[in-house]
XYZ file of C-alpha atoms in Angstrom:
683
model
C 1.629 40.919 -3.634
C 1.848 36.872 -2.786
C 5.237 37.203 -5.316
C 6.525 39.084 -3.225
C 6.298 37.490 0.228
C 8.919 34.839 1.563
C 9.998 31.371 0.969
C 8.796 30.658 4.449
C 6.158 32.889 4.311
C 4.460 31.225 1.205
C 5.088 27.204 2.452
C 3.745 27.928 6.014
C 0.997 30.168 4.862
C 0.001 26.986 2.276
C 0.133 24.591 5.654
C -0.804 27.249 7.499
C -3.869 27.253 5.238
C -4.410 23.776 4.815
C -4.232 23.315 8.840
C -7.094 25.454 8.870
C -9.347 23.135 6.845
C -8.437 20.440 8.522
C -9.275 22.034 11.917
C -12.813 23.282 10.681
C -12.997 19.544 9.169
C -12.429 18.326 12.790
C -13.868 20.844 14.616
C -17.194 20.429 12.297
C -16.528 16.174 12.779
C -15.874 17.031 16.846
C -19.227 19.456 17.027
C -21.149 16.666 14.254
C -20.271 13.694 16.537
C -20.507 15.278 19.732
C -24.461 15.935 18.622
C -24.626 12.194 17.319
C -22.600 10.599 20.138
C -25.338 13.321 22.706
C -28.168 11.786 20.987
C -27.047 8.371 20.939
C -26.519 8.817 24.636
C -29.606 9.431 25.193
C -30.993 6.589 23.197
C -28.606 4.444 25.370
C -28.572 5.485 28.703
C -31.879 7.183 28.511
C -34.952 5.834 26.112
C -33.657 2.213 26.007
C -33.105 1.954 29.522
C -36.641 3.562 30.072
C -38.163 1.347 27.651
C -36.056 -1.878 29.528
C -36.792 -0.997 32.727
C -40.658 -0.710 31.419
C -40.570 -4.098 30.215
C -39.007 -5.733 33.583
C -41.534 -3.745 35.009
C -44.312 -5.322 32.855
C -42.364 -8.759 33.623
C -42.524 -8.355 37.059
C -45.875 -7.387 37.264
C -46.822 -10.842 34.754
C -43.901 -12.554 36.778
C -45.789 -11.850 40.567
C -49.574 -11.870 39.457
C -48.503 -15.922 38.072
C -46.337 -16.690 40.917
C -49.666 -15.367 42.987
C -52.371 -17.167 41.412
C -50.157 -20.251 41.679
C -49.800 -19.754 45.640
C -53.397 -19.275 45.301
C -54.049 -22.791 43.339
C -51.429 -24.362 44.797
C -50.624 -23.219 47.787
C -47.397 -23.877 47.507
C -44.649 -21.292 49.403
C -42.408 -21.363 46.424
C -44.685 -19.448 44.758
C -44.704 -17.130 47.841
C -40.873 -16.950 47.694
C -41.174 -16.621 43.629
C -43.409 -13.166 43.631
C -41.227 -11.903 46.400
C -38.432 -12.092 44.363
C -40.008 -10.268 41.304
C -40.776 -7.739 43.999
C -37.274 -7.402 44.706
C -35.848 -8.015 41.347
C -37.988 -6.875 39.073
C -40.629 -4.408 40.027
C -39.051 -2.176 42.542
C -35.736 -1.893 40.987
C -37.316 -1.161 37.856
C -39.049 1.325 39.500
C -36.344 3.076 41.073
C -34.711 3.101 37.872
C -37.639 5.283 35.877
C -37.491 7.364 38.622
C -33.258 7.348 37.986
C -34.324 8.363 34.935
C -36.640 10.567 35.036
C -34.728 13.107 35.719
C -33.584 13.580 32.142
C -37.032 12.517 30.544
C -38.054 15.077 27.538
C -41.827 14.520 27.959
C -42.920 15.610 30.776
C -46.100 13.197 30.633
C -43.959 10.854 31.238
C -43.164 12.259 34.262
C -46.738 12.367 35.282
C -47.429 8.926 33.987
C -44.594 8.250 36.779
C -46.277 9.625 39.677
C -49.672 7.769 38.297
C -47.554 4.372 38.535
C -45.916 4.862 42.256
C -48.894 5.665 43.465
C -51.305 2.502 41.753
C -48.206 -0.185 41.866
C -48.755 1.015 45.852
C -51.653 0.404 46.133
C -51.112 -3.494 43.566
C -48.611 -4.303 45.978
C -50.893 -3.686 49.054
C -53.896 -5.735 47.733
C -51.445 -8.701 46.293
C -50.613 -8.692 49.840
C -53.747 -8.705 51.268
C -54.406 -11.903 48.583
C -52.029 -13.524 49.945
C -51.889 -13.603 52.827
C -55.839 -14.771 52.799
C -55.555 -17.260 49.900
C -55.269 -20.880 51.681
C -56.650 -19.928 54.366
C -60.216 -20.242 55.242
C -61.776 -16.977 55.726
C -60.433 -17.258 51.551
C -63.657 -19.244 50.594
C -66.875 -17.854 53.269
C -68.728 -21.160 51.807
C -65.905 -23.279 52.538
C -65.535 -21.973 56.008
C -69.253 -22.426 57.241
C -68.677 -25.909 55.568
C -65.414 -26.433 57.378
C -66.019 -25.023 61.182
C -70.172 -25.563 61.047
C -71.265 -27.565 58.343
C -68.265 -30.588 58.719
C -68.637 -30.281 62.509
C -72.387 -31.187 63.003
C -72.746 -33.364 59.542
C -69.816 -35.390 61.063
C -72.015 -35.368 63.861
C -75.179 -36.465 62.273
C -73.607 -39.257 60.608
C -72.164 -40.875 63.554
C -75.266 -40.574 65.949
C -77.243 -42.123 63.391
C -74.780 -44.437 62.741
C -74.875 -45.731 66.431
C -77.699 -45.692 66.402
C -78.030 -48.096 63.552
C -75.541 -49.823 65.427
C -77.522 -50.581 68.098
C -80.536 -51.456 66.065
C -78.674 -54.549 65.221
C -78.227 -55.668 69.382
C -82.749 -55.140 69.241
C -85.258 -58.185 67.398
C -85.766 -58.342 63.754
C -89.664 -56.934 64.076
C -90.683 -56.005 60.703
C -91.323 -52.283 62.266
C -87.389 -52.817 63.074
C -86.796 -53.384 60.335
C -88.521 -50.718 58.459
C -87.341 -48.167 61.216
C -83.434 -49.914 60.527
C -84.241 -48.610 55.902
C -85.536 -44.697 57.477
C -81.811 -44.220 59.955
C -80.058 -45.667 56.222
C -82.162 -43.900 54.523
C -81.498 -40.614 56.953
C -76.987 -41.641 57.148
C -76.739 -42.092 53.286
C -78.603 -39.082 52.057
C -76.736 -37.060 55.119
C -73.752 -38.387 53.613
C -74.461 -38.034 49.852
C -75.313 -34.131 50.983
C -72.828 -33.043 52.571
C -70.395 -34.418 49.321
C -73.069 -32.441 47.316
C -72.605 -29.463 49.356
C -68.544 -30.022 48.569
C -69.012 -30.901 45.012
C -71.174 -27.712 44.867
C -68.648 -25.670 46.692
C -65.840 -26.848 44.244
C -67.354 -26.331 41.108
C -69.872 -24.520 41.595
C -71.764 -26.358 39.350
C -76.019 -26.245 40.049
C -76.460 -29.941 39.360
C -74.858 -30.458 42.586
C -77.011 -27.778 44.086
C -80.197 -29.478 42.723
C -78.479 -33.758 43.721
C -78.449 -31.517 47.290
C -81.729 -30.428 47.333
C -83.122 -33.739 46.334
C -81.322 -35.588 48.311
C -82.383 -33.390 51.114
C -85.794 -33.371 50.410
C -85.514 -37.251 51.146
C -83.516 -36.558 54.003
C -86.100 -34.731 55.407
C -88.674 -37.177 54.634
C -86.925 -39.967 56.787
C -86.012 -37.563 58.987
C -89.852 -37.312 59.387
C -90.932 -40.227 59.017
C -87.404 -41.647 61.771
C -89.346 -38.632 64.568
C -92.809 -41.033 63.813
C -90.929 -44.190 64.804
C -88.840 -42.625 67.900
C -91.245 -44.690 70.550
C -89.506 -48.346 69.375
C -86.014 -46.696 69.733
C -84.479 -47.852 72.959
C -83.052 -44.990 75.747
C -79.848 -45.252 74.173
C -80.847 -45.479 70.729
C -82.911 -42.618 71.498
C -80.106 -40.516 73.023
C -78.250 -40.841 70.135
C -81.036 -39.344 67.953
C -81.505 -36.511 70.330
C -78.006 -35.392 69.765
C -78.477 -36.495 66.176
C -81.788 -34.245 65.717
C -79.887 -31.161 67.645
C -76.692 -30.944 64.966
C -79.180 -31.469 62.152
C -80.926 -28.729 63.425
C -78.092 -26.348 63.157
C -77.231 -27.777 59.773
C -79.995 -27.549 58.056
C -79.806 -23.160 58.026
C -75.700 -23.668 57.042
C -76.459 -25.283 53.562
C -78.482 -22.540 52.049
C -75.516 -19.803 53.894
C -73.077 -21.811 52.318
C -75.166 -21.621 48.609
C -75.753 -18.228 48.683
C -71.896 -17.429 50.030
C -70.857 -19.652 46.899
C -73.325 -17.889 44.631
C -72.294 -14.269 45.319
C -69.005 -12.990 43.371
C -66.559 -12.809 46.524
C -67.341 -16.503 46.790
C -63.412 -16.719 47.053
C -61.999 -13.242 48.188
C -58.265 -13.702 46.942
C -59.936 -14.680 43.001
C -62.622 -11.690 43.835
C -59.566 -9.230 45.278
C -57.416 -10.379 42.298
C -60.199 -9.751 39.395
C -61.830 -6.839 41.295
C -58.891 -4.892 42.777
C -55.179 -6.509 41.829
C -56.071 -7.114 38.123
C -57.922 -3.870 37.407
C -54.353 -2.175 39.123
C -52.426 -4.598 37.385
C -54.246 -3.810 33.678
C -54.117 0.422 34.706
C -49.840 -0.488 34.944
C -49.976 -2.370 32.252
C -51.508 0.594 30.321
C -49.311 2.935 31.326
C -46.487 1.014 30.793
C -46.710 0.562 27.515
C -48.319 4.169 26.906
C -44.458 5.471 28.910
C -43.020 1.986 26.615
C -44.679 3.415 23.212
C -43.605 7.033 24.508
C -40.092 6.146 24.429
C -40.048 3.946 21.837
C -41.221 7.138 19.379
C -39.053 8.967 21.148
C -35.928 6.218 19.704
C -37.289 6.642 16.779
C -37.099 9.617 16.651
C -33.310 9.986 18.385
C -32.862 7.584 15.035
C -34.100 9.799 12.754
C -32.040 12.857 14.053
C -29.256 10.707 14.359
C -29.155 9.827 10.698
C -30.281 13.131 9.685
C -26.823 13.913 11.286
C -24.879 11.395 9.855
C -26.204 12.494 6.453
C -25.777 15.919 7.119
C -22.142 14.915 8.513
C -21.189 12.787 5.446
C -22.595 15.870 3.906
C -20.359 18.088 5.183
C -17.276 16.243 4.890
C -17.938 15.528 1.806
C -17.868 19.662 0.995
C -14.831 20.181 3.477
C -13.007 16.996 1.549
C -13.704 18.999 -2.210
C -13.012 22.126 -0.335
C -9.801 21.070 1.087
C -8.501 19.392 -2.447
C -9.283 22.305 -4.498
C -7.336 25.183 -2.047
C -4.516 22.431 -2.060
C -4.416 21.842 -5.124
C -4.486 25.997 -6.089
C -2.043 26.368 -3.021
C 0.374 23.831 -4.355
C 0.132 24.649 -7.278
C 0.758 28.012 -6.826
C 3.789 28.108 -4.101
C 5.295 25.246 -6.522
C 5.099 27.309 -9.609
C 6.038 30.508 -7.492
C 8.812 28.616 -6.794
C 10.020 26.360 -9.669
C 9.274 28.349 -12.191
C 11.846 31.418 -11.012
C 14.403 28.349 -9.911
C 14.341 27.290 -13.437
C 15.090 30.554 -14.890
C 17.671 30.971 -12.354
C 18.877 27.646 -13.196
C 18.838 29.055 -16.840
C 21.364 32.039 -16.243
C 23.207 30.055 -14.523
C 23.918 28.002 -17.063
C 24.456 30.214 -19.260
C 27.455 31.755 -17.147
C 28.770 28.358 -16.488
C 28.797 28.062 -20.516
C 30.554 31.681 -20.375
C 27.233 33.783 -21.961
C 27.166 36.864 -19.761
C 24.504 38.380 -21.799
C 21.734 37.045 -20.589
C 19.368 37.739 -17.572
C 16.194 37.022 -15.981
C 13.073 39.205 -15.566
C 11.898 38.238 -12.493
C 9.665 41.040 -9.891
C 9.312 39.393 -6.573
C 10.904 40.151 -3.673
C 11.342 36.275 -1.831
C 14.446 34.572 -1.311
C 14.628 33.290 -5.011
C 13.655 36.798 -6.167
C 16.744 37.962 -4.313
C 18.704 35.506 -5.539
C 17.140 35.894 -9.160
C 18.764 39.438 -8.682
C 22.333 38.628 -6.975
C 22.392 36.475 -10.052
C 21.667 39.171 -12.396
C 23.718 41.894 -10.525
C 26.836 39.378 -10.825
C 25.930 38.820 -14.591
C 26.040 42.498 -14.872
C 29.249 42.702 -13.692
C 31.083 39.800 -14.972
C 29.683 41.149 -18.473
C 30.861 45.195 -17.522
C 34.325 43.093 -15.759
C 34.564 41.089 -19.498
C 34.297 43.842 -21.564
C 36.992 46.249 -19.634
C 39.185 43.138 -19.816
C 38.206 42.677 -23.630
C 39.453 46.648 -23.716
C 42.583 46.480 -21.488
C 42.909 43.310 -23.411
C 43.036 45.319 -26.634
C 44.944 48.686 -25.477
C 47.468 46.033 -24.413
C 47.868 44.045 -27.425
C 48.130 47.605 -29.105
C 50.426 48.924 -27.110
C 52.540 45.870 -27.233
C 52.521 46.098 -31.081
C 53.807 49.804 -30.193
C 55.974 49.184 -28.244
C 57.542 46.483 -30.564
C 57.435 49.388 -33.660
C 58.861 51.935 -31.486
C 61.981 49.232 -29.842
C 62.841 48.430 -33.899
C 62.900 52.258 -34.783
C 65.120 52.473 -31.853
C 67.290 49.523 -32.437
C 67.889 51.256 -35.874
C 68.197 54.508 -35.122
C 70.877 53.317 -32.210
C 73.057 51.206 -34.660
C 72.673 54.662 -37.450
C 73.685 56.295 -33.850
C 76.550 54.280 -33.487
C 77.894 54.300 -37.167
C 77.758 57.772 -37.445
C 79.452 58.234 -34.122
C 82.353 56.245 -35.696
C 82.533 57.848 -38.823
C 82.485 61.386 -36.662
C 85.244 59.696 -34.728
C 87.431 58.924 -38.021
C 86.472 62.357 -39.486
C 88.343 64.484 -36.114
C 91.387 62.339 -36.502
C 91.198 63.632 -39.923
C 90.605 67.284 -38.679
C 93.687 68.284 -38.241
C 94.675 67.222 -42.152
C 91.646 68.670 -43.125
C 89.931 70.734 -41.937
C 87.568 71.896 -44.838
C 86.735 68.057 -44.201
C 86.495 68.634 -40.651
C 83.993 71.598 -41.521
C 81.769 69.623 -43.836
C 82.164 66.208 -41.388
C 81.088 68.969 -38.481
C 78.091 70.204 -40.730
C 76.755 66.432 -41.553
C 77.232 65.389 -37.763
C 75.167 68.761 -36.812
C 72.341 67.495 -39.241
C 72.863 64.082 -38.168
C 73.137 64.809 -34.217
C 69.955 67.121 -34.805
C 67.788 63.871 -36.688
C 69.085 61.571 -33.718
C 68.346 64.508 -31.376
C 64.279 63.976 -32.857
C 64.687 60.459 -33.187
C 65.445 59.970 -29.314
C 62.582 63.224 -28.500
C 60.161 60.824 -30.115
C 61.130 57.758 -28.129
C 61.074 59.823 -25.432
C 57.453 60.716 -25.666
C 56.521 57.069 -27.051
C 58.116 55.668 -24.123
C 55.725 58.043 -22.380
C 52.917 57.276 -23.707
C 53.675 53.842 -24.035
C 54.658 54.249 -19.474
C 51.046 56.130 -19.299
C 49.144 53.508 -21.817
C 51.143 50.626 -18.916
C 49.534 52.728 -15.938
C 46.191 52.167 -17.458
C 46.337 48.870 -18.143
C 47.528 48.078 -14.803
C 44.893 50.371 -13.142
C 42.616 48.238 -15.428
C 44.277 44.755 -14.519
C 43.624 46.098 -10.691
C 40.197 47.331 -10.990
C 39.402 43.467 -13.208
C 40.972 41.976 -9.962
C 38.790 44.077 -7.878
C 35.688 43.156 -9.768
C 36.094 39.574 -10.221
C 36.832 39.440 -6.266
C 33.303 41.284 -6.074
C 32.108 38.606 -8.839
C 33.400 35.502 -6.487
C 31.888 37.647 -3.633
C 28.135 37.586 -4.985
C 29.085 34.024 -6.326
C 29.398 33.024 -2.925
C 26.876 35.078 -1.329
C 24.734 32.911 -4.638
C 25.815 29.280 -2.785
C 24.882 31.382 0.873
C 21.682 31.944 -0.390
C 21.000 28.582 -2.132
C 21.968 26.881 1.040
C 19.399 29.560 2.770
C 17.002 27.952 0.388
C 17.883 24.578 1.194
C 17.592 24.906 4.807
C 13.815 26.046 3.776
C 13.181 23.017 2.049
C 14.732 21.384 4.914
C 12.046 22.933 7.020
C 9.579 22.105 4.621
C 10.460 18.769 4.778
C 9.753 19.045 8.359
C 6.689 20.399 7.896
C 5.828 17.485 6.124
C 6.766 14.760 8.464
C 4.876 16.768 10.947
C 1.949 16.774 8.405
C 2.435 13.088 7.601
C 2.376 12.299 11.658
C -0.311 14.119 12.003
C -2.625 12.309 9.502
C -1.317 9.264 11.127
C -2.866 10.191 13.571
C -5.914 11.472 12.574
C -6.591 7.801 10.732
C -5.879 6.200 13.582
C -8.515 8.400 15.495
C -10.676 7.462 12.629
C -10.406 3.712 12.962
C -11.116 4.657 16.612
C -14.462 6.248 15.818
C -15.581 3.567 13.742
C -18.145 4.163 10.749
C -18.177 7.464 12.554
C -15.103 8.619 10.797
C -14.629 6.626 7.817
C -15.117 10.034 5.987
C -12.606 11.687 8.300
C -9.765 8.633 7.416
C -10.654 10.080 4.311
C -9.178 13.199 4.664
C -6.130 12.312 6.660
C -5.347 9.848 3.781
C -5.900 12.706 1.464
C -3.813 15.115 3.626
C -0.937 12.314 4.190
C -1.190 12.235 0.115
C -0.607 15.978 0.204
C 2.297 15.948 2.207
C 3.897 13.078 0.075
C 3.602 15.509 -3.369
C 5.236 18.539 -0.798
C 8.443 16.088 0.085
C 8.209 15.348 -3.522
C 8.328 18.644 -4.834
C 10.716 19.691 -1.629
C 13.040 16.955 -3.064
C 12.575 18.361 -6.719
C 13.851 21.981 -5.242
C 16.837 20.966 -3.423
C 18.176 18.979 -6.493
C 18.008 22.405 -8.118
C 18.928 23.981 -5.807
C 21.939 21.266 -5.466
C 22.303 22.141 -9.508
C 22.732 25.971 -8.505
C 25.628 25.092 -5.792
C 27.011 23.110 -8.230
C 26.791 25.668 -10.824
C 27.981 28.315 -8.574
C 31.001 26.597 -7.146
C 31.787 26.305 -11.245
C 31.514 29.725 -11.648
C 33.445 30.779 -8.571
C 36.230 28.364 -10.051
C 36.596 29.461 -13.239
C 36.776 33.233 -11.717
C 38.783 32.435 -9.367
C 40.980 30.951 -12.435
C 40.685 34.556 -13.752
C 41.082 36.445 -10.560
C 44.754 34.334 -10.997
C 45.381 34.986 -14.813
C 44.301 39.279 -14.020
C 46.829 38.569 -11.288
C 49.418 37.304 -13.555
C 48.543 39.937 -16.304
C 49.011 42.592 -13.340
C 52.719 41.592 -12.193
C 53.427 41.560 -15.763
C 52.318 44.792 -16.815
C 53.871 46.081 -13.870
C 56.763 44.668 -14.893
C 56.745 46.417 -18.144
C 55.472 49.879 -17.003
C 59.207 49.769 -14.464
C 60.805 48.328 -17.793
C 59.555 51.094 -19.767
C 60.113 53.509 -16.494
C 63.504 52.365 -17.120
C 63.577 52.656 -20.847
C 61.845 56.152 -20.661
C 64.761 57.310 -18.362
C 67.455 56.339 -20.615
C 66.053 57.953 -23.902
C 65.352 60.826 -21.712
C 69.062 60.500 -20.942
C 70.263 59.995 -24.920
C 67.910 63.110 -25.638
C 70.146 65.240 -23.233
C 73.369 63.562 -24.714
C 72.433 64.331 -28.005
C 71.379 67.782 -27.385
C 74.948 68.287 -26.048
C 76.496 66.787 -28.885
C 74.534 68.740 -30.880
C 75.156 71.976 -28.992
C 78.845 71.147 -29.067
C 78.671 70.620 -32.961
C 77.021 74.070 -33.139
C 79.989 75.499 -31.059
C 82.466 73.642 -34.139
C 80.614 75.308 -36.508
C 81.274 78.704 -34.526
C 84.584 77.866 -33.625
C 86.333 76.278 -36.565
C 89.061 77.982 -36.103
C 89.292 76.881 -32.376
C 88.637 72.726 -33.820
C 92.045 71.267 -33.433
C 91.961 72.465 -29.712
C 89.217 71.072 -28.828
C 89.446 67.469 -31.445
C 89.588 65.436 -28.014
C 87.324 66.737 -26.590
C 84.917 66.492 -29.238
C 86.404 63.084 -30.056
C 85.540 62.243 -27.157
C 82.209 63.248 -27.097
C 81.322 60.824 -30.037
C 82.887 58.408 -28.157
C 80.546 58.422 -25.526
C 77.516 58.512 -27.990
C 78.234 55.478 -29.681
C 78.802 53.781 -26.095
C 74.843 55.679 -25.203
C 73.753 54.182 -28.463
C 75.060 50.851 -27.248
C 73.047 51.375 -24.484
C 70.108 52.191 -26.153
C 70.261 49.326 -28.669
C 70.222 46.667 -25.595
C 67.497 48.520 -24.187
C 65.541 48.114 -27.094
C 66.701 44.904 -27.269
C 65.194 44.217 -23.989
C 62.012 46.174 -24.939
C 61.314 44.612 -28.295
C 61.588 41.047 -25.820
C 58.755 42.671 -22.608
C 56.633 43.714 -25.779
C 56.838 39.707 -27.117
C 55.724 38.864 -23.398
C 53.370 41.306 -23.626
C 51.725 40.342 -27.076
C 51.679 36.922 -25.624
C 50.145 37.307 -23.250
C 48.175 39.751 -24.632
C 46.580 36.463 -26.685
C 46.166 34.764 -24.056
C 43.646 36.777 -22.254
C 41.864 37.587 -25.105
C 41.734 33.031 -25.386
C 40.237 33.230 -21.860
C 37.873 36.566 -22.676
C 37.007 34.930 -25.868
C 34.965 32.411 -23.796
C 32.412 34.733 -22.840
C 29.811 36.408 -24.718
C 29.086 40.291 -23.310
């Protein structure tokens, strides 16, 4: 079945199979690469951005908390700006990015985490805003607020009034009582200032030693204040007025330190810090936990996608190696099958053509296939058989011509001898006729002898007429054989021309193969370029493309080899056409010569027939002479005249036999030349 397919179908089918293998490789590679690309796209555009947004949100959380702490500690406005920038550039964009990415998330748990993050982050934002608003304000630390709004003004008033009392005391006379009163005033003022300082130190540091210090100082202050009250009668009116103001201020101040201490000892003594620890920090920690869980999940998903990509890559590599092995095996099988299907019968055809070129027509090629090569080999076998039959017919014709020319030469020699003898005898008969009147007995005897001789001449003329008729028949056969040889040589020439045309058609097929090979090289080059663009993923495809390019190169080499053999076939067919053309010309010359011989033999046959008729008439005349010896004298003139005519006919027959001999020699030379030409062929 395969051998009967046309060359174009075989070669095209081979390229179709290779093309299908290449298409399968490309489609499988595209499918695998698309899957890998999809996973990579998911990693690059979903997993990694989600993890990056989560980390960005974590950074934003830390950034905003750090800026908030900076504002709480230092009160610098740049920290407020920094916190706002953390929200505007990190937290809110990352949250929006997570919302966008959540549409393509594959784990529903992450969607729930995002919803929880959204609710917590709003609370976290509001808490930070509350902390930022209260930090660096008196309301932030209630104890300090009491100190600044209540205690500090009373302490300032107390200090100013006691200082005024002391200054007024300097104007009083320096009595021991007054000096003791001045000491009491100094102790009250000192313990008041030191107590206020201890309060500030405790409110700032929270160290209980400052509270204890205040308790000691304030106990002393209370004792000395009571001493001062006891000595109030010693005060001047102006001092008494100032002391009254001092006493009122001290009365307002006394309940404030316990309040400040109680506020300072509470957990919310610093509201910003307390809110930071109780509201912001837990929410931040919860956000960190949620974001960390989301980032860890994305990390796990990325690792899973990575494993999937690696498995796909390994699968693609195995598949490409498998396709490569199958493709190479298919290419080797198809290449070997197609090449052998073309080269083996082509080699046989070349051997047959070379044998024909050497003149060996006895060979043939046994090839049972119906493609172009099979048709060409069949045409070569037919041509060889036709040439073999033609040469055999020519050989037979040449042998017949050779034998006929020999017989014709022999007959011409016999005709020449008989014609000479007839001439001699006719002269003798003429002399005898002249002496007939002298000696009738001699005439009678001579007439009898002449009658016998004429009968012999008549028999010889009849035999020569039959021989010439046979020669004419043989020349007609030879003419028919030469005409058949011309027809068969023309047919052989046409078949060889058809062989040349078939070889040219095969040459066109090889040109189509070359064009297909060029297209395959171009496709392999494009595939190599695309594989180079694909990078690592396209290396296997680049190897396949190189193998296909090598196969196309081998196909081109095989095509060139076939083209060379076809050129040899064309050269051999052209040589055979030239030889057949020369043989056709020689056979044409033989045909012309045979035609000339045929015309000559016809002329000779007519002359011989005329001789036979004349000899028959002479025989009848001699019989009449024998029957009418008595009347011999009266017809002697007629006999002499007839004998003279016989002599003339004999001379003409002698000339004709000479011409027949010459033509027979020419036929012999022509038959020898044809034998030499035909002997070059083996049949």
